[in-house]
mmCIF file of C-alpha atoms in Angstrom:
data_model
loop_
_atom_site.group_PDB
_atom_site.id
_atom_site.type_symbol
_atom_site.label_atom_id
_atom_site.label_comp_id
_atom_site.label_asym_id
_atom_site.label_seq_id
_atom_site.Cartn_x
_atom_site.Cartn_y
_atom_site.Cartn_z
ATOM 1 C CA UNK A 1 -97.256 105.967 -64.865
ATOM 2 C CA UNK A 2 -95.097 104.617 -67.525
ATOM 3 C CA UNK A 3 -92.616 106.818 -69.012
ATOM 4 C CA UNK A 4 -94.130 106.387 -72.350
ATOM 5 C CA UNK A 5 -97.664 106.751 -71.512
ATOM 6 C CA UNK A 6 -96.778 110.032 -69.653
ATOM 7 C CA UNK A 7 -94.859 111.134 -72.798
ATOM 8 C CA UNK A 8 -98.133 110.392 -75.080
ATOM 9 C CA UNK A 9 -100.504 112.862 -72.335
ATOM 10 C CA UNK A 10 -98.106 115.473 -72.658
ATOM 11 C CA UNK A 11 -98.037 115.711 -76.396
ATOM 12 C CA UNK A 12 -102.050 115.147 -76.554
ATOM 13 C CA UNK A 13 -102.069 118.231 -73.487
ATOM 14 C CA UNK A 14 -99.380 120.026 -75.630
ATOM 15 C CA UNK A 15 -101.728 120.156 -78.743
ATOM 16 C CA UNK A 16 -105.257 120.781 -76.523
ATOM 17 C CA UNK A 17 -103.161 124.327 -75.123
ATOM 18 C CA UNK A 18 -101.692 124.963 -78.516
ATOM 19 C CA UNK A 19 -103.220 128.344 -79.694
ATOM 20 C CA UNK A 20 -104.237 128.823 -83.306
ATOM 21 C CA UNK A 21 -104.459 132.003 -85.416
ATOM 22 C CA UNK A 22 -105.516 132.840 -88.946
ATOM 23 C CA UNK A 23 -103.921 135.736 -90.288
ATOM 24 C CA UNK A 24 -105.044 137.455 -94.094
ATOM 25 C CA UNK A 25 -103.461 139.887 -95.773
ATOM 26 C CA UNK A 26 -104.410 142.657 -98.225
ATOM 27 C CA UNK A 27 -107.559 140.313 -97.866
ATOM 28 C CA UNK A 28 -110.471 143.669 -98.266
ATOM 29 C CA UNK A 29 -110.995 143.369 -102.446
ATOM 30 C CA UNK A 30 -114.159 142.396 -104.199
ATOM 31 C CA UNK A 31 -112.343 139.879 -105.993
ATOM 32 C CA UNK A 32 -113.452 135.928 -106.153
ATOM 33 C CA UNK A 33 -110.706 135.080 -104.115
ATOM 34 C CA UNK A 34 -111.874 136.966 -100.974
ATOM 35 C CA UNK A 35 -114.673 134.709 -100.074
ATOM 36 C CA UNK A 36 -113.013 131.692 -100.952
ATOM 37 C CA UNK A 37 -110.429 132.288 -98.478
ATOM 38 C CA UNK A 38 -113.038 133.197 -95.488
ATOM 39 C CA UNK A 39 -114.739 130.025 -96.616
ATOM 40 C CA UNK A 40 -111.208 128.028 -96.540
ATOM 41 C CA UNK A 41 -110.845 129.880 -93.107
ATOM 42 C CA UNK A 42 -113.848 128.558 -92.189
ATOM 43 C CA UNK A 43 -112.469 125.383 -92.218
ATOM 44 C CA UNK A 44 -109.749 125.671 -89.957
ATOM 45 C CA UNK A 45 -111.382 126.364 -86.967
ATOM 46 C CA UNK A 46 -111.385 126.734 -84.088
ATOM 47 C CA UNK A 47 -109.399 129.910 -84.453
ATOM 48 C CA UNK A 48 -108.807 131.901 -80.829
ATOM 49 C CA UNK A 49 -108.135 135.254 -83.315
ATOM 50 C CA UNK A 50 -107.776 136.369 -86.508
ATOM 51 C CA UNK A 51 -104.950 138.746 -87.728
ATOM 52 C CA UNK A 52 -104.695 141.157 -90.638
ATOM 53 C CA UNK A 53 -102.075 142.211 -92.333
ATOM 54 C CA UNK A 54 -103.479 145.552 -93.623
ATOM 55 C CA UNK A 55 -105.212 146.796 -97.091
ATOM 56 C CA UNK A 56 -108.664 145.903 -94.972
ATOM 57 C CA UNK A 57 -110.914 147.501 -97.435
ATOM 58 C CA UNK A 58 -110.357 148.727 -100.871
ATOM 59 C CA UNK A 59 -109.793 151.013 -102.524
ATOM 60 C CA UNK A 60 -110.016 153.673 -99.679
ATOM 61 C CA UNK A 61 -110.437 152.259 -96.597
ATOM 62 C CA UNK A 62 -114.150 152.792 -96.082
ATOM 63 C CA UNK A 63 -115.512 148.688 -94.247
ATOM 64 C CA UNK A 64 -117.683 146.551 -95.881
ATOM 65 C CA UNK A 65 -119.866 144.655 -93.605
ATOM 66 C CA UNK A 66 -120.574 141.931 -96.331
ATOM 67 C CA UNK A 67 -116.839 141.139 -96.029
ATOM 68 C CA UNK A 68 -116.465 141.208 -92.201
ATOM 69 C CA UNK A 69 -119.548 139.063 -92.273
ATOM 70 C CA UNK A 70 -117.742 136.266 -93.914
ATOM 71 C CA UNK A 71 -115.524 135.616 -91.734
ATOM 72 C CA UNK A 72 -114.972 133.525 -88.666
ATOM 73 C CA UNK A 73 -116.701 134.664 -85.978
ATOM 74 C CA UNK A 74 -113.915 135.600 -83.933
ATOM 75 C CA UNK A 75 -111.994 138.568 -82.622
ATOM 76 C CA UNK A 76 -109.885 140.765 -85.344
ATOM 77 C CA UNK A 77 -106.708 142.121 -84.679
ATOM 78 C CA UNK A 78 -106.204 144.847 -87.588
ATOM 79 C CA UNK A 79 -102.583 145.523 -88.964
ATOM 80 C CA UNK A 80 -103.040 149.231 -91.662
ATOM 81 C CA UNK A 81 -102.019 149.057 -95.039
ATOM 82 C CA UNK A 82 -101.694 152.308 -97.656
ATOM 83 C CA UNK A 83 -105.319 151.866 -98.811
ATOM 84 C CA UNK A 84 -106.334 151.923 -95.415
ATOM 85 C CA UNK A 85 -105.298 155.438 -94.201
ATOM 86 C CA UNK A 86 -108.076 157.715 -95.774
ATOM 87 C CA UNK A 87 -110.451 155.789 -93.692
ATOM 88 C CA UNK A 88 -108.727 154.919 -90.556
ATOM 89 C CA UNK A 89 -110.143 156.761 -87.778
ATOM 90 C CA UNK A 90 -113.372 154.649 -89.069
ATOM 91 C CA UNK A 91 -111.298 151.689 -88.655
ATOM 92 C CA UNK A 92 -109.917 152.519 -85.966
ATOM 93 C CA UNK A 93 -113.081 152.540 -84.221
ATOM 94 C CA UNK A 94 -114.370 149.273 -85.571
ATOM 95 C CA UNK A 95 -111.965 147.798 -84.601
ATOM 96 C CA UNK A 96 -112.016 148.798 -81.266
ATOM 97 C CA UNK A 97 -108.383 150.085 -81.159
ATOM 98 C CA UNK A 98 -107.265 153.151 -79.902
ATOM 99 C CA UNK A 99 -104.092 153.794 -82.589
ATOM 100 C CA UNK A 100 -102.892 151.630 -85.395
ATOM 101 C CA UNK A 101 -99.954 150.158 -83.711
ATOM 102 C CA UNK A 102 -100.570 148.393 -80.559
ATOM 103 C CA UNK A 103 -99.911 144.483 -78.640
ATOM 104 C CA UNK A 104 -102.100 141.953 -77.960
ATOM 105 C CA UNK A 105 -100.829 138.375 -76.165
ATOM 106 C CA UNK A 106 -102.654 135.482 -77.188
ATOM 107 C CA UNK A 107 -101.878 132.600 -75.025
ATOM 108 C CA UNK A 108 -98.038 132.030 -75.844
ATOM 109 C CA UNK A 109 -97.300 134.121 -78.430
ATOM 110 C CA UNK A 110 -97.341 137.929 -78.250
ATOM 111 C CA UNK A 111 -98.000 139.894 -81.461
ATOM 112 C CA UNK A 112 -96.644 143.342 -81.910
ATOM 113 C CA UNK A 113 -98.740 145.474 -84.417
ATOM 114 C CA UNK A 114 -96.916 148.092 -86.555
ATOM 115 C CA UNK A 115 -97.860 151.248 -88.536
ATOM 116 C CA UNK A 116 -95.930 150.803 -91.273
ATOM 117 C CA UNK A 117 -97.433 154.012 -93.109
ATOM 118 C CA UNK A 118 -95.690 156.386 -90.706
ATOM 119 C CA UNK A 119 -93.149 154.859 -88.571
ATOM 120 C CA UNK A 120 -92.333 157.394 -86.367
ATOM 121 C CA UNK A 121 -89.712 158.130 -83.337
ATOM 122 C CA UNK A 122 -92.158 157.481 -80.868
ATOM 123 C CA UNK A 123 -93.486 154.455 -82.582
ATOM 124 C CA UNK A 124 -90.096 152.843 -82.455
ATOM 125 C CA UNK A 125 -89.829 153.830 -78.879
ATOM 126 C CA UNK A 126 -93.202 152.488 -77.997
ATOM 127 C CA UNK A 127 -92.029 149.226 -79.874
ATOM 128 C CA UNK A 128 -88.659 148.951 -78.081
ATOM 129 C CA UNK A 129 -90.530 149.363 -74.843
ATOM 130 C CA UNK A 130 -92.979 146.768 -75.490
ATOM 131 C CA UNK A 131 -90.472 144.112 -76.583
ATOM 132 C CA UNK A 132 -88.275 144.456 -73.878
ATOM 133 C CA UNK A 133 -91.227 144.286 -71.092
ATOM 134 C CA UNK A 134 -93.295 141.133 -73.091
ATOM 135 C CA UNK A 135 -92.400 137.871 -71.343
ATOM 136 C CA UNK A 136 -94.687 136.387 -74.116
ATOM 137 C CA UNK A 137 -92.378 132.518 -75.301
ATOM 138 C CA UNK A 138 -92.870 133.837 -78.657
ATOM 139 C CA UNK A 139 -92.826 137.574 -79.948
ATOM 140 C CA UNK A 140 -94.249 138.301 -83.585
ATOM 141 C CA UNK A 141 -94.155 141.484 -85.369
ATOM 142 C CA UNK A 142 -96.595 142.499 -87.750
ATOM 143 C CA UNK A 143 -96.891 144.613 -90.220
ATOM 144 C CA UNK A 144 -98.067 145.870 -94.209
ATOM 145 C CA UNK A 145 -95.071 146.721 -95.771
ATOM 146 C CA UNK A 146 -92.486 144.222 -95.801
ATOM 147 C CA UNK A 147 -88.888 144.337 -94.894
ATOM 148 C CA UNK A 148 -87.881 142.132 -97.419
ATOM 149 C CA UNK A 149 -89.877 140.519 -100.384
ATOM 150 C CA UNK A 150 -89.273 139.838 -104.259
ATOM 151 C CA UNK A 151 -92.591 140.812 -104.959
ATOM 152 C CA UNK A 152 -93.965 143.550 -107.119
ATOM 153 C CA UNK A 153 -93.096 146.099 -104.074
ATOM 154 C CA UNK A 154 -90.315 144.739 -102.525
ATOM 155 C CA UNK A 155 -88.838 145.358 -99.587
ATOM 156 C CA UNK A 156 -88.585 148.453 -97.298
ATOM 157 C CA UNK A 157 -84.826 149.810 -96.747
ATOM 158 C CA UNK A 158 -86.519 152.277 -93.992
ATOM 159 C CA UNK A 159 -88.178 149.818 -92.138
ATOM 160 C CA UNK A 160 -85.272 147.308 -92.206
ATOM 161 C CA UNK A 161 -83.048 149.866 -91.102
ATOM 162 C CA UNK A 162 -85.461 151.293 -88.120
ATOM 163 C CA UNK A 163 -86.719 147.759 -87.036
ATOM 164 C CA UNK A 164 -83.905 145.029 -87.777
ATOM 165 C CA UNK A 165 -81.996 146.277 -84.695
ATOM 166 C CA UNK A 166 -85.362 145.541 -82.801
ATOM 167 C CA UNK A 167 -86.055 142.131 -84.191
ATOM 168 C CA UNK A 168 -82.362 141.112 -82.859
ATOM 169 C CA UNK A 169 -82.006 142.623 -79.845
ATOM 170 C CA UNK A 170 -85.518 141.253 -77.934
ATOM 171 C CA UNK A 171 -85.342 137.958 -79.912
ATOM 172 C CA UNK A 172 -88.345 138.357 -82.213
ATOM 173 C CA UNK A 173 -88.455 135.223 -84.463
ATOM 174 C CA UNK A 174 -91.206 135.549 -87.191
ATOM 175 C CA UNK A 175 -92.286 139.030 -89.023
ATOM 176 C CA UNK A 176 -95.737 138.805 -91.146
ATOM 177 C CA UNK A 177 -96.765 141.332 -93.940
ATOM 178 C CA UNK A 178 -98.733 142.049 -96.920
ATOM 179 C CA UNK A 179 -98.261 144.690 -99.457
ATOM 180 C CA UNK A 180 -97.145 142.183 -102.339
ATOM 181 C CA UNK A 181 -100.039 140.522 -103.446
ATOM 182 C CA UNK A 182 -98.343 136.593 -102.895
ATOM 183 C CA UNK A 183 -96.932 134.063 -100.664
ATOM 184 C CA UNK A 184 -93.143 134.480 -99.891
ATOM 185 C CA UNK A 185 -90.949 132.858 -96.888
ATOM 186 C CA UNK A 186 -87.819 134.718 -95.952
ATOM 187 C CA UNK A 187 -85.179 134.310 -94.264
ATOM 188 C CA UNK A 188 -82.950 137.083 -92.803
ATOM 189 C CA UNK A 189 -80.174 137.045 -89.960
ATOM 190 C CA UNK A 190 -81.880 134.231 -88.765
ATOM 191 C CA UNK A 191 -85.602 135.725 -88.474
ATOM 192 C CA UNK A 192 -88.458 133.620 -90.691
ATOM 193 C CA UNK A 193 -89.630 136.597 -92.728
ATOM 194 C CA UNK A 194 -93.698 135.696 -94.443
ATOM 195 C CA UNK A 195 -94.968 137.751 -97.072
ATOM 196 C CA UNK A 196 -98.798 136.948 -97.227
ATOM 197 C CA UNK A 197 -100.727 139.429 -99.295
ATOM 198 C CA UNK A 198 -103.035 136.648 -100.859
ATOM 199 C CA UNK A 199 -106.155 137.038 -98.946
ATOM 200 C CA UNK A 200 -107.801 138.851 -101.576
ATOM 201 C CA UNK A 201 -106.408 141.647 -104.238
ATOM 202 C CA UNK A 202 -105.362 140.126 -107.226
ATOM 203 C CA UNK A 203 -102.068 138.219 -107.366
ATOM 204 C CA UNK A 204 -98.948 139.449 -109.225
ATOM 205 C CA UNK A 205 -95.495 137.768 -110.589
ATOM 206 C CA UNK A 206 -92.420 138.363 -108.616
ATOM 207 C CA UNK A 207 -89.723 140.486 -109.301
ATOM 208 C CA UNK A 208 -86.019 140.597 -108.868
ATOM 209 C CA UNK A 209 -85.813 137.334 -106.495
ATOM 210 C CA UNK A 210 -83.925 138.602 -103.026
ATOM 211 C CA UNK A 211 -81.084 136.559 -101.616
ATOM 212 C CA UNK A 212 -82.914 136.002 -98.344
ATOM 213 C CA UNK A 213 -86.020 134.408 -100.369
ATOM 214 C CA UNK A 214 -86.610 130.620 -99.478
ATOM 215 C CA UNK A 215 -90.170 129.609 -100.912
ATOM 216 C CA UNK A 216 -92.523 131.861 -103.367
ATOM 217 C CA UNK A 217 -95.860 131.134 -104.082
ATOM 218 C CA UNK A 218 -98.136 133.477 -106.964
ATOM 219 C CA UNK A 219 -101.681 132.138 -105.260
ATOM 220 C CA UNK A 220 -104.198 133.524 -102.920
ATOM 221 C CA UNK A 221 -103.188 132.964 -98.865
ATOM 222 C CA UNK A 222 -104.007 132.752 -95.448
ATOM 223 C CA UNK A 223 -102.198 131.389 -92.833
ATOM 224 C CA UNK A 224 -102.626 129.704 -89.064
ATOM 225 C CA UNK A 225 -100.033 130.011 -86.381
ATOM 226 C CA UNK A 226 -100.405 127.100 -83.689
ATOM 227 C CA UNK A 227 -98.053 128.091 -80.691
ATOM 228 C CA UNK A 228 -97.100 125.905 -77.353
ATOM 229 C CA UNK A 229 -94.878 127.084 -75.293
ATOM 230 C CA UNK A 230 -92.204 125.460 -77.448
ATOM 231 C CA UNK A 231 -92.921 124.883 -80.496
ATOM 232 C CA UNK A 232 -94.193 128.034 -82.981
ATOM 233 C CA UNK A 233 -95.617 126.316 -86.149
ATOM 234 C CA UNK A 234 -97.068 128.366 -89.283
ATOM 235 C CA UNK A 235 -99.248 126.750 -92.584
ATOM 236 C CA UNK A 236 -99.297 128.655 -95.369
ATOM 237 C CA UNK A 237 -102.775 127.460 -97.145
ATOM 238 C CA UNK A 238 -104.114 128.010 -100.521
ATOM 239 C CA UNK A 239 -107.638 129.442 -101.136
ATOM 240 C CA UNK A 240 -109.067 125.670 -101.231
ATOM 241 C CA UNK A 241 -107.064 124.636 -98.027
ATOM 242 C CA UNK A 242 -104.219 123.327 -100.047
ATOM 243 C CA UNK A 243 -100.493 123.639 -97.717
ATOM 244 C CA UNK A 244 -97.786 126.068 -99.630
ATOM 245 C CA UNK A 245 -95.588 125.975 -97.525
ATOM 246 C CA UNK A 246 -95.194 125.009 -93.322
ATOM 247 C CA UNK A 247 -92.569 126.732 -90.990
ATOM 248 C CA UNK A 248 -91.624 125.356 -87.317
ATOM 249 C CA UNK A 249 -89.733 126.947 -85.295
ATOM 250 C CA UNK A 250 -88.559 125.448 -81.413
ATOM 251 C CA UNK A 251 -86.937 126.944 -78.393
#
């Protein structure tokens, strides 16, 4: 086969294995945004997954079937916010997890969940463990509180300071989180850092803009994360399927 012809079947078999994940944050609010971003999610399909990024239901955690019922029709991977922990054993069972901090792989990429309410010793050590044994091309973290953000939060000093070493040491590349109710791209030490709290609450101005902050965004946000084996790409999308912002990374 010609050279070039080869090339073009690898690409087109490149794309057909690529593996696609939406991912909403702080998403659980009766607000008009919420359904317009399950409806915008609706539109990027197929998804293989969806991932939260915590704040699931507000203002205390209890679900809302009307809102699960909105969404794609495909398996949830929950991330725990603060408005989330009076109700989480109830989450934690719909769910179908067994503790708020777990793994899952998904074709190429491997996402690590955090419990960013209570990271603990043993959480860390759990984490360490799991990064070091994943053989996953890509490793993501996720995560509610961010380590770094301009928003109406801002960053976590703690969390930097317990899981920075982590990130660097087993080569994580991309950290997601909520909290801050906007769309923010980071960069620190050479990890992409995505703020993406828009799936739902309310929106709210930045703050004191970080050093590390690259893009910012006040609008409601989901994103998909297409992954090959070499090639990690991320859309940040507005609540009408508009692109904020895009973020490739290759090995």
């Amino acid at each position: 086969m010609h050279p070039r012809v080869l090339g073009f079947w690898a690409v087109l078999l490149g794309l057909a294995l690529a593996q696609r994940i939406g991912v909403i944050g702080d998403w659980g609010a009766d607000s008009p945004q919420r359904p317009q971003i399950a409806q915008a999610l609706h539109r990027k399909e197929p998804l293989e997954a969806l991932l939260t990024l915590g704040d699931n239901f507000y203002p205390r955690g209890e679900p809302v079937q009307r809102f699960l019922d909105e969404l794609p029709r495909v398996r949830i991977y929950p991330a725990f916010g603060n408005h989330d922990v009076p109700a989480l054993e109830q989450q934690l069972r719909l769910f179908g997890v067994e503790r708020p901090y777990y793994a899952v792989r998904l074709g190429e990429v491997e996402i690590f969940v955090v419990y960013s309410e209570a990271f603990t010793p043993q959480q860390r050590a759990w984490l360490e463990a799991a990064l070091q044994a994943s053989q996953a091309p890509w490793k993501v973290v996720a995560l509610h509180r961010p380590l770094y953000s301009s928003g109406f939060h801002g960053g976590s000093r703690s969390l930097r300071q317990g899981l920075e070493p982590l990130l660097l040491r087993y080569g994580v590349r991309l950290v997601l989180a909520g909290h801050d109710h906007d769309y923010e791209r980071l960069v620190a030490k050479g990890i992409v850092h995505l703020v993406a709290g828009g799936g739902g609450a309310y929106g709210r101005d930045f703050r004191t803009v970080v050093p590390q902050s690259k893009v910012r965004w006040v609008s409601p946000n989901f994103l998909v994360l297409e992954a090959t084996s070499t090639q990690l790409t991320v859309t940040a999308y507005d609540q009408n399927g508009g692109v904020l912002d895009r973020v490739e990374l290759g090995r």
